[in-house]
PDB file of C-alpha atoms and ligand atoms in Angstrom:
ATOM      1  CA  UNK X 125      84.102  82.978  65.200  1.00  0.00           C
ATOM      2  CA  UNK X 126      85.912  84.777  67.811  1.00  0.00           C
ATOM      3  CA  UNK X 127      85.360  83.890  71.339  1.00  0.00           C
ATOM      4  CA  UNK X 128      87.228  87.682  72.769  1.00  0.00           C
ATOM      5  CA  UNK X 129      87.648  90.907  71.126  1.00  0.00           C
ATOM      6  CA  UNK X 130      90.620  93.125  71.472  1.00  0.00           C
ATOM      7  CA  UNK X 131      91.649  96.702  70.945  1.00  0.00           C
ATOM      8  CA  UNK X 132      91.633  95.951  67.506  1.00  0.00           C
ATOM      9  CA  UNK X 133      88.455  95.835  67.556  1.00  0.00           C
ATOM     10  CA  UNK X 134      87.389  98.425  69.586  1.00  0.00           C
ATOM     11  CA  UNK X 135      89.270 100.736  67.520  1.00  0.00           C
ATOM     12  CA  UNK X 136      87.478  99.696  64.779  1.00  0.00           C
ATOM     13  CA  UNK X 137      84.406 100.217  66.515  1.00  0.00           C
ATOM     14  CA  UNK X 138      85.824 103.991  67.374  1.00  0.00           C
ATOM     15  CA  UNK X 139      86.754 104.003  63.556  1.00  0.00           C
ATOM     16  CA  UNK X 140      82.595 102.677  62.308  1.00  0.00           C
ATOM     17  CA  UNK X 141      81.518 104.795  64.626  1.00  0.00           C
ATOM     18  CA  UNK X 142      82.498 107.744  63.088  1.00  0.00           C
ATOM     19  CA  UNK X 143      81.746 106.545  59.761  1.00  0.00           C
ATOM     20  CA  UNK X 144      78.459 105.760  60.928  1.00  0.00           C
ATOM     21  CA  UNK X 145      77.259 109.131  62.549  1.00  0.00           C
ATOM     22  CA  UNK X 146      79.400 111.184  59.810  1.00  0.00           C
ATOM     23  CA  UNK X 147      77.354 109.222  56.387  1.00  0.00           C
ATOM     24  CA  UNK X 148      73.941 110.366  58.811  1.00  0.00           C
ATOM     25  CA  UNK X 149      75.446 113.338  60.166  1.00  0.00           C
ATOM     26  CA  UNK X 150      71.475 114.950  58.554  1.00  0.00           C
ATOM     27  CA  UNK X 151      69.322 112.652  59.114  1.00  0.00           C
ATOM     28  CA  UNK X 152      70.181 112.816  63.313  1.00  0.00           C
ATOM     29  CA  UNK X 153      70.394 116.507  62.756  1.00  0.00           C
ATOM     30  CA  UNK X 154      66.203 116.327  60.936  1.00  0.00           C
ATOM     31  CA  UNK X 155      65.867 114.505  64.015  1.00  0.00           C
ATOM     32  CA  UNK X 156      67.094 117.315  66.691  1.00  0.00           C
ATOM     33  CA  UNK X 157      65.617 119.038  64.503  1.00  0.00           C
ATOM     34  CA  UNK X 158      61.839 117.618  64.584  1.00  0.00           C
ATOM     35  CA  UNK X 159      62.092 117.264  68.735  1.00  0.00           C
ATOM     36  CA  UNK X 160      64.767 119.653  69.163  1.00  0.00           C
ATOM     37  CA  UNK X 161      67.962 122.628  68.390  1.00  0.00           C
ATOM     38  CA  UNK X 162      69.026 120.684  65.527  1.00  0.00           C
ATOM     39  CA  UNK X 163      71.992 120.101  66.700  1.00  0.00           C
ATOM     40  CA  UNK X 164      72.481 116.409  67.382  1.00  0.00           C
ATOM     41  CA  UNK X 165      73.995 115.292  64.450  1.00  0.00           C
ATOM     42  CA  UNK X 166      76.753 117.999  64.102  1.00  0.00           C
ATOM     43  CA  UNK X 167      77.916 117.534  67.745  1.00  0.00           C
ATOM     44  CA  UNK X 168      78.122 113.499  67.708  1.00  0.00           C
ATOM     45  CA  UNK X 169      80.120 114.102  63.755  1.00  0.00           C
ATOM     46  CA  UNK X 170      82.525 117.077  65.435  1.00  0.00           C
ATOM     47  CA  UNK X 171      82.977 115.029  68.884  1.00  0.00           C
ATOM     48  CA  UNK X 172      83.491 111.037  66.907  1.00  0.00           C
ATOM     49  CA  UNK X 173      86.252 113.494  64.136  1.00  0.00           C
ATOM     50  CA  UNK X 174      88.655 114.340  67.314  1.00  0.00           C
ATOM     51  CA  UNK X 175      87.646 110.617  68.894  1.00  0.00           C
ATOM     52  CA  UNK X 176      89.126 109.480  65.069  1.00  0.00           C
ATOM     53  CA  UNK X 177      92.077 111.765  65.449  1.00  0.00           C
ATOM     54  CA  UNK X 178      92.746 111.252  68.448  1.00  0.00           C
ATOM     55  CA  UNK X 179      93.026 107.620  67.074  1.00  0.00           C
ATOM     56  CA  UNK X 180      95.591 108.415  64.866  1.00  0.00           C
ATOM     57  CA  UNK X 181      98.245 109.732  67.150  1.00  0.00           C
ATOM     58  CA  UNK X 182      97.960 107.243  70.180  1.00  0.00           C
ATOM     59  CA  UNK X 183      98.079 103.999  70.101  1.00  0.00           C
ATOM     60  CA  UNK X 184      95.406 102.522  73.191  1.00  0.00           C
ATOM     61  CA  UNK X 185      96.927  99.299  73.534  1.00  0.00           C
ATOM     62  CA  UNK X 186      93.613  98.103  75.275  1.00  0.00           C
ATOM     63  CA  UNK X 187      89.403  97.559  74.581  1.00  0.00           C
ATOM     64  CA  UNK X 188      88.938 100.050  77.695  1.00  0.00           C
ATOM     65  CA  UNK X 189      91.968 102.498  76.982  1.00  0.00           C
ATOM     66  CA  UNK X 190      89.953 103.469  73.320  1.00  0.00           C
ATOM     67  CA  UNK X 191      86.522 103.813  75.458  1.00  0.00           C
ATOM     68  CA  UNK X 192      88.574 106.223  77.922  1.00  0.00           C
ATOM     69  CA  UNK X 193      89.871 108.005  74.746  1.00  0.00           C
ATOM     70  CA  UNK X 194      86.748 107.421  73.406  1.00  0.00           C
ATOM     71  CA  UNK X 195      84.950 109.269  76.967  1.00  0.00           C
ATOM     72  CA  UNK X 196      87.301 112.435  77.176  1.00  0.00           C
ATOM     73  CA  UNK X 197      87.312 113.136  73.965  1.00  0.00           C
ATOM     74  CA  UNK X 198      83.532 112.614  73.242  1.00  0.00           C
ATOM     75  CA  UNK X 199      82.821 115.042  76.774  1.00  0.00           C
ATOM     76  CA  UNK X 200      85.725 117.773  76.245  1.00  0.00           C
ATOM     77  CA  UNK X 201      84.065 118.110  72.068  1.00  0.00           C
ATOM     78  CA  UNK X 202      80.375 117.567  72.512  1.00  0.00           C
ATOM     79  CA  UNK X 203      78.187 120.051  73.990  1.00  0.00           C
ATOM     80  CA  UNK X 204      74.644 119.818  75.242  1.00  0.00           C
ATOM     81  CA  UNK X 205      73.141 116.551  76.683  1.00  0.00           C
ATOM     82  CA  UNK X 206      74.660 114.106  74.153  1.00  0.00           C
ATOM     83  CA  UNK X 207      77.897 114.880  74.941  1.00  0.00           C
ATOM     84  CA  UNK X 208      78.421 113.784  78.932  1.00  0.00           C
ATOM     85  CA  UNK X 209      75.702 111.000  78.735  1.00  0.00           C
ATOM     86  CA  UNK X 210      77.990 109.773  75.957  1.00  0.00           C
ATOM     87  CA  UNK X 211      81.364 109.982  77.157  1.00  0.00           C
ATOM     88  CA  UNK X 212      79.519 108.750  80.979  1.00  0.00           C
ATOM     89  CA  UNK X 213      78.829 106.008  78.974  1.00  0.00           C
ATOM     90  CA  UNK X 214      82.486 104.742  77.767  1.00  0.00           C
ATOM     91  CA  UNK X 215      83.698 105.448  80.992  1.00  0.00           C
ATOM     92  CA  UNK X 216      81.808 103.075  82.860  1.00  0.00           C
ATOM     93  CA  UNK X 217      82.444 100.572  80.291  1.00  0.00           C
ATOM     94  CA  UNK X 218      86.194 100.993  80.216  1.00  0.00           C
ATOM     95  CA  UNK X 219      87.117 101.345  83.322  1.00  0.00           C
ATOM     96  CA  UNK X 220      84.305  98.219  83.689  1.00  0.00           C
ATOM     97  CA  UNK X 221      87.203  96.196  81.148  1.00  0.00           C
ATOM     98  CA  UNK X 222      89.778  97.643  82.902  1.00  0.00           C
ATOM     99  CA  UNK X 223      93.324  96.755  81.845  1.00  0.00           C
ATOM    100  CA  UNK X 224      91.700  93.568  79.847  1.00  0.00           C
ATOM    101  CA  UNK X 225      93.418  92.409  76.806  1.00  0.00           C
ATOM    102  CA  UNK X 226      90.338  89.761  75.125  1.00  0.00           C
ATOM    103  CA  UNK X 227      86.962  90.773  76.773  1.00  0.00           C
ATOM    104  CA  UNK X 228      84.507  87.496  76.527  1.00  0.00           C
ATOM    105  CA  UNK X 229      80.808  87.319  76.165  1.00  0.00           C
ATOM    106  CA  UNK X 230      79.834  88.251  79.564  1.00  0.00           C
ATOM    107  CA  UNK X 231      82.375  91.348  79.970  1.00  0.00           C
ATOM    108  CA  UNK X 232      81.260  92.238  76.828  1.00  0.00           C
ATOM    109  CA  UNK X 233      77.754  92.088  77.907  1.00  0.00           C
ATOM    110  CA  UNK X 234      78.673  93.811  81.358  1.00  0.00           C
ATOM    111  CA  UNK X 235      80.740  96.653  79.649  1.00  0.00           C
ATOM    112  CA  UNK X 236      77.352  98.001  78.180  1.00  0.00           C
ATOM    113  CA  UNK X 237      74.982  97.028  80.776  1.00  0.00           C
ATOM    114  CA  UNK X 238      78.616  99.985  83.116  1.00  0.00           C
ATOM    115  CA  UNK X 239      77.073 102.025  79.968  1.00  0.00           C
ATOM    116  CA  UNK X 240      74.004 101.876  80.362  1.00  0.00           C
ATOM    117  CA  UNK X 241      74.017 102.686  84.747  1.00  0.00           C
ATOM    118  CA  UNK X 242      76.423 105.749  83.314  1.00  0.00           C
ATOM    119  CA  UNK X 243      74.244 107.138  80.872  1.00  0.00           C
ATOM    120  CA  UNK X 244      71.162 106.642  83.905  1.00  0.00           C
ATOM    121  CA  UNK X 245      72.899 107.748  86.180  1.00  0.00           C
ATOM    122  CA  UNK X 246      73.429 111.284  84.049  1.00  0.00           C
ATOM    123  CA  UNK X 247      70.333 111.543  82.777  1.00  0.00           C
ATOM    124  CA  UNK X 248      68.350 109.534  85.664  1.00  0.00           C
ATOM    125  CA  UNK X 249      65.882 108.680  82.479  1.00  0.00           C
ATOM    126  CA  UNK X 250      63.537 105.356  82.404  1.00  0.00           C
ATOM    127  CA  UNK X 251      62.086 103.138  78.645  1.00  0.00           C
ATOM    128  CA  UNK X 252      59.634 105.233  77.827  1.00  0.00           C
ATOM    129  CA  UNK X 253      60.236 108.561  78.302  1.00  0.00           C
ATOM    130  CA  UNK X 254      61.903 109.147  74.634  1.00  0.00           C
ATOM    131  CA  UNK X 255      65.684 109.344  75.264  1.00  0.00           C
ATOM    132  CA  UNK X 256      68.830 107.062  74.883  1.00  0.00           C
ATOM    133  CA  UNK X 257      67.291 104.875  76.548  1.00  0.00           C
ATOM    134  CA  UNK X 258      65.315 103.619  74.826  1.00  0.00           C
ATOM    135  CA  UNK X 259      67.612 102.195  73.277  1.00  0.00           C
ATOM    136  CA  UNK X 260      70.208 101.020  75.346  1.00  0.00           C
ATOM    137  CA  UNK X 261      67.937  99.273  78.070  1.00  0.00           C
ATOM    138  CA  UNK X 262      67.361  96.568  74.838  1.00  0.00           C
ATOM    139  CA  UNK X 263      70.526  97.443  73.831  1.00  0.00           C
ATOM    140  CA  UNK X 264      72.095  95.193  76.565  1.00  0.00           C
ATOM    141  CA  UNK X 265      69.088  92.778  78.145  1.00  0.00           C
ATOM    142  CA  UNK X 266      69.402  91.145  74.159  1.00  0.00           C
ATOM    143  CA  UNK X 267      73.257  91.356  74.717  1.00  0.00           C
ATOM    144  CA  UNK X 268      72.512  89.841  79.173  1.00  0.00           C
ATOM    145  CA  UNK X 269      70.404  87.369  76.987  1.00  0.00           C
ATOM    146  CA  UNK X 270      72.526  86.154  74.286  1.00  0.00           C
ATOM    147  CA  UNK X 271      76.239  86.350  76.815  1.00  0.00           C
ATOM    148  CA  UNK X 272      74.062  83.970  79.076  1.00  0.00           C
ATOM    149  CA  UNK X 273      73.164  81.563  76.813  1.00  0.00           C
ATOM    150  CA  UNK X 274      76.652  81.057  75.129  1.00  0.00           C
ATOM    151  CA  UNK X 275      77.123  82.999  72.196  1.00  0.00           C
ATOM    152  CA  UNK X 276      79.942  84.608  70.938  1.00  0.00           C
ATOM    153  CA  UNK X 277      80.876  88.367  71.771  1.00  0.00           C
ATOM    154  CA  UNK X 278      80.542  89.277  67.255  1.00  0.00           C
ATOM    155  CA  UNK X 279      76.382  87.713  68.274  1.00  0.00           C
ATOM    156  CA  UNK X 280      76.890  89.315  71.560  1.00  0.00           C
ATOM    157  CA  UNK X 281      76.940  91.816  70.103  1.00  0.00           C
ATOM    158  CA  UNK X 282      74.596  91.437  67.024  1.00  0.00           C
ATOM    159  CA  UNK X 283      71.689  91.490  69.158  1.00  0.00           C
ATOM    160  CA  UNK X 284      71.780  94.393  70.907  1.00  0.00           C
ATOM    161  CA  UNK X 285      72.644  96.378  67.270  1.00  0.00           C
ATOM    162  CA  UNK X 286      69.415  95.127  66.563  1.00  0.00           C
ATOM    163  CA  UNK X 287      67.583  95.109  69.865  1.00  0.00           C
ATOM    164  CA  UNK X 288      68.624  98.708  69.614  1.00  0.00           C
ATOM    165  CA  UNK X 289      67.181  99.519  66.721  1.00  0.00           C
ATOM    166  CA  UNK X 290      64.078  98.265  67.332  1.00  0.00           C
ATOM    167  CA  UNK X 291      63.841 100.288  70.252  1.00  0.00           C
ATOM    168  CA  UNK X 292      64.902 103.624  68.522  1.00  0.00           C
ATOM    169  CA  UNK X 293      62.285 102.384  66.191  1.00  0.00           C
ATOM    170  CA  UNK X 294      59.797 101.593  69.591  1.00  0.00           C
ATOM    171  CA  UNK X 295      60.484 106.196  69.880  1.00  0.00           C
ATOM    172  CA  UNK X 296      58.610 107.168  67.470  1.00  0.00           C
ATOM    173  CA  UNK X 297      55.377 107.548  69.037  1.00  0.00           C
ATOM    174  CA  UNK X 298      56.384 108.165  72.301  1.00  0.00           C
ATOM    175  CA  UNK X 299      56.167 111.330  73.966  1.00  0.00           C
ATOM    176  CA  UNK X 300      58.969 112.649  75.844  1.00  0.00           C
ATOM    177  CA  UNK X 301      59.430 113.752  79.591  1.00  0.00           C
ATOM    178  CA  UNK X 302      63.064 114.268  79.565  1.00  0.00           C
ATOM    179  CA  UNK X 303      65.571 116.861  77.740  1.00  0.00           C
ATOM    180  CA  UNK X 304      64.913 119.666  75.493  1.00  0.00           C
ATOM    181  CA  UNK X 305      62.122 117.472  73.799  1.00  0.00           C
ATOM    182  CA  UNK X 306      60.094 117.071  76.885  1.00  0.00           C
ATOM    183  CA  UNK X 307      59.386 120.671  75.909  1.00  0.00           C
ATOM    184  CA  UNK X 308      57.295 119.295  73.290  1.00  0.00           C
ATOM    185  CA  UNK X 309      55.224 117.124  75.223  1.00  0.00           C
ATOM    186  CA  UNK X 310      52.334 116.332  73.505  1.00  0.00           C
ATOM    187  CA  UNK X 311      54.139 117.849  70.201  1.00  0.00           C
ATOM    188  CA  UNK X 312      56.903 114.963  70.442  1.00  0.00           C
ATOM    189  CA  UNK X 313      54.884 112.535  69.873  1.00  0.00           C
ATOM    190  CA  UNK X 314      55.710 110.675  66.180  1.00  0.00           C
ATOM    191  CA  UNK X 315      59.651 111.907  65.862  1.00  0.00           C
ATOM    192  CA  UNK X 316      61.932 109.579  66.469  1.00  0.00           C
ATOM    193  CA  UNK X 317      64.020 111.073  69.748  1.00  0.00           C
ATOM    194  CA  UNK X 318      67.632 111.676  67.744  1.00  0.00           C
ATOM    195  CA  UNK X 319      69.645 109.713  70.884  1.00  0.00           C
ATOM    196  CA  UNK X 320      68.074 106.819  70.225  1.00  0.00           C
ATOM    197  CA  UNK X 321      68.887 106.702  67.201  1.00  0.00           C
ATOM    198  CA  UNK X 322      72.040 107.103  67.065  1.00  0.00           C
ATOM    199  CA  UNK X 323      72.926 105.211  69.948  1.00  0.00           C
ATOM    200  CA  UNK X 324      71.371 102.018  67.418  1.00  0.00           C
ATOM    201  CA  UNK X 325      74.199 103.476  65.077  1.00  0.00           C
ATOM    202  CA  UNK X 326      76.624 103.300  66.772  1.00  0.00           C
ATOM    203  CA  UNK X 327      75.893 100.047  68.810  1.00  0.00           C
ATOM    204  CA  UNK X 328      75.251  98.454  64.817  1.00  0.00           C
ATOM    205  CA  UNK X 329      78.933  99.529  63.951  1.00  0.00           C
ATOM    206  CA  UNK X 330      79.948  97.941  67.712  1.00  0.00           C
ATOM    207  CA  UNK X 331      78.627  94.679  65.625  1.00  0.00           C
ATOM    208  CA  UNK X 332      79.856  95.493  62.589  1.00  0.00           C
ATOM    209  CA  UNK X 333      83.375  95.614  64.062  1.00  0.00           C
ATOM    210  CA  UNK X 334      83.340  92.439  65.028  1.00  0.00           C
ATOM    211  CA  UNK X 335      81.512  90.372  62.579  1.00  0.00           C
ATOM    212  CA  UNK X 336      84.917  92.019  60.432  1.00  0.00           C
ATOM    213  CA  UNK X 337      86.722  91.327  63.322  1.00  0.00           C
ATOM    214  CA  UNK X 338      85.506  87.110  63.132  1.00  0.00           C
ATOM    215  CA  UNK X 339      85.786  86.651  59.470  1.00  0.00           C
ATOM    216  CA  UNK X 340      89.076  88.175  59.376  1.00  0.00           C
ATOM    217  CA  UNK X 341      88.356  91.177  57.530  1.00  0.00           C
ATOM    218  CA  UNK X 342      90.699  94.183  58.394  1.00  0.00           C
ATOM    219  CA  UNK X 343      93.032  94.707  61.461  1.00  0.00           C
ATOM    220  CA  UNK X 344      92.801  91.528  63.319  1.00  0.00           C
ATOM    221  CA  UNK X 345      90.206  92.504  66.149  1.00  0.00           C
ATOM    222  CA  UNK X 346      89.384  89.025  67.571  1.00  0.00           C
ATOM    223  CA  UNK X 347      91.292  86.331  68.586  1.00  0.00           C
ATOM    224  CA  UNK X 348      90.718  83.216  70.596  1.00  0.00           C
ATOM    225  CA  UNK X 349      89.412  79.970  68.246  1.00  0.00           C
TER     226      UNK X 349
HETATM  227  N1  ATP W1508      67.473 112.932  80.390  1.00  0.00           N
HETATM  228  C1  ATP W1508      69.315 112.339  79.313  1.00  0.00           C
HETATM  229  N2  ATP W1508      68.464 110.766  79.332  1.00  0.00           N
HETATM  230  C2  ATP W1508      68.605 110.199  78.957  1.00  0.00           C
HETATM  231  N3  ATP W1508      69.072 110.774  77.547  1.00  0.00           N
HETATM  232  C3  ATP W1508      68.639 112.164  77.207  1.00  0.00           C
HETATM  233  C4  ATP W1508      68.184 112.981  78.368  1.00  0.00           C
HETATM  234  N4  ATP W1508      68.538 113.781  77.514  1.00  0.00           N
HETATM  235  C5  ATP W1508      68.643 114.315  76.772  1.00  0.00           C
HETATM  236  N5  ATP W1508      69.206 112.778  76.231  1.00  0.00           N
HETATM  237  C6  ATP W1508      69.566 112.680  74.830  1.00  0.00           C
HETATM  238  O1  ATP W1508      70.327 113.718  74.530  1.00  0.00           O
HETATM  239  C7  ATP W1508      69.561 113.611  72.855  1.00  0.00           C
HETATM  240  C8  ATP W1508      70.286 115.180  72.473  1.00  0.00           C
HETATM  241  O2  ATP W1508      71.245 115.608  72.376  1.00  0.00           O
HETATM  242  P1  ATP W1508      71.869 116.690  71.143  1.00  0.00           P
HETATM  243  O3  ATP W1508      73.385 116.000  71.207  1.00  0.00           O
HETATM  244  O4  ATP W1508      70.734 116.994  70.598  1.00  0.00           O
HETATM  245  O5  ATP W1508      71.051 117.471  73.105  1.00  0.00           O
HETATM  246  P2  ATP W1508      71.558 119.131  73.305  1.00  0.00           P
HETATM  247  O6  ATP W1508      69.749 117.675  73.945  1.00  0.00           O
HETATM  248  O7  ATP W1508      70.570 120.041  72.036  1.00  0.00           O
HETATM  249  O8  ATP W1508      71.392 119.637  74.705  1.00  0.00           O
HETATM  250  P3  ATP W1508      71.230 120.736  74.673  1.00  0.00           P
HETATM  251  O9  ATP W1508      70.118 121.063  75.159  1.00  0.00           O
HETATM  252  O10 ATP W1508      71.774 121.037  76.730  1.00  0.00           O
HETATM  253  O11 ATP W1508      71.988 121.799  73.914  1.00  0.00           O
HETATM  254  C9  ATP W1508      67.816 113.213  72.707  1.00  0.00           C
HETATM  255  O12 ATP W1508      67.498 112.212  71.980  1.00  0.00           O
HETATM  256  C10 ATP W1508      67.876 111.832  74.047  1.00  0.00           C
HETATM  257  O13 ATP W1508      68.421 110.835  73.603  1.00  0.00           O
HETATM  258 MG1   MG W1509      70.254 118.763  70.732  1.00  0.00          MG
END
């Protein structure tokens, strides 16, 4: 497996994200209909379609440039709560990786942690508030642990994706304490948080892009031994 991930991986992650968000658009709308205003799937689909368009028009040469492109596009195209939150996540990840052309496991774990910290700085949610943080924080913990144990980047992202999915599922019984869903109080219990669900999809897309890169599938997204 590859030791590092490069710009081709970052671009593949964003393109996979657009595909998976489009595929799950209705499901995300339905989740947000239950405890919000039914716009989450539409917001994200619009945002990631715009990201793909930007990628088609430009050729970001580093992972950081890919993340910054995503940040700017999501902030301008996705309204509501999720646009600024995901935008900040990509912006912080981009700042963390800087000009690096190759991301190793520790840097990747740091970038995910910075993304999560950006969401927290902006939204002030804690684990258990029934938000996307319930997916991100276990994902960051799993990624950090995997990186510290010496796992390669694809395995770091796989650990993050699995933990994010479990984290999203953990929101089902919770009562929302942040965002629009909190207006429902106890009635928000029994539904999955849409932002946690979409965050799990995005981290799954990252892991799948890394696995494909490691297998030499598609565009070369990884390098190293
Ligand atoms: N303070 C917060 N911190 C972290 N995540 C949040 C916060 N508020 C909302 N979210 C996440 O945003 C998701 C909702 O995103 P969506 O795109 O539907 O925005 P919205 O709530 O409809 O925005 P608005 O009501 O401002 O239009 C929630 O499922 C939750 O995961
Ligand atoms: Mg909404």
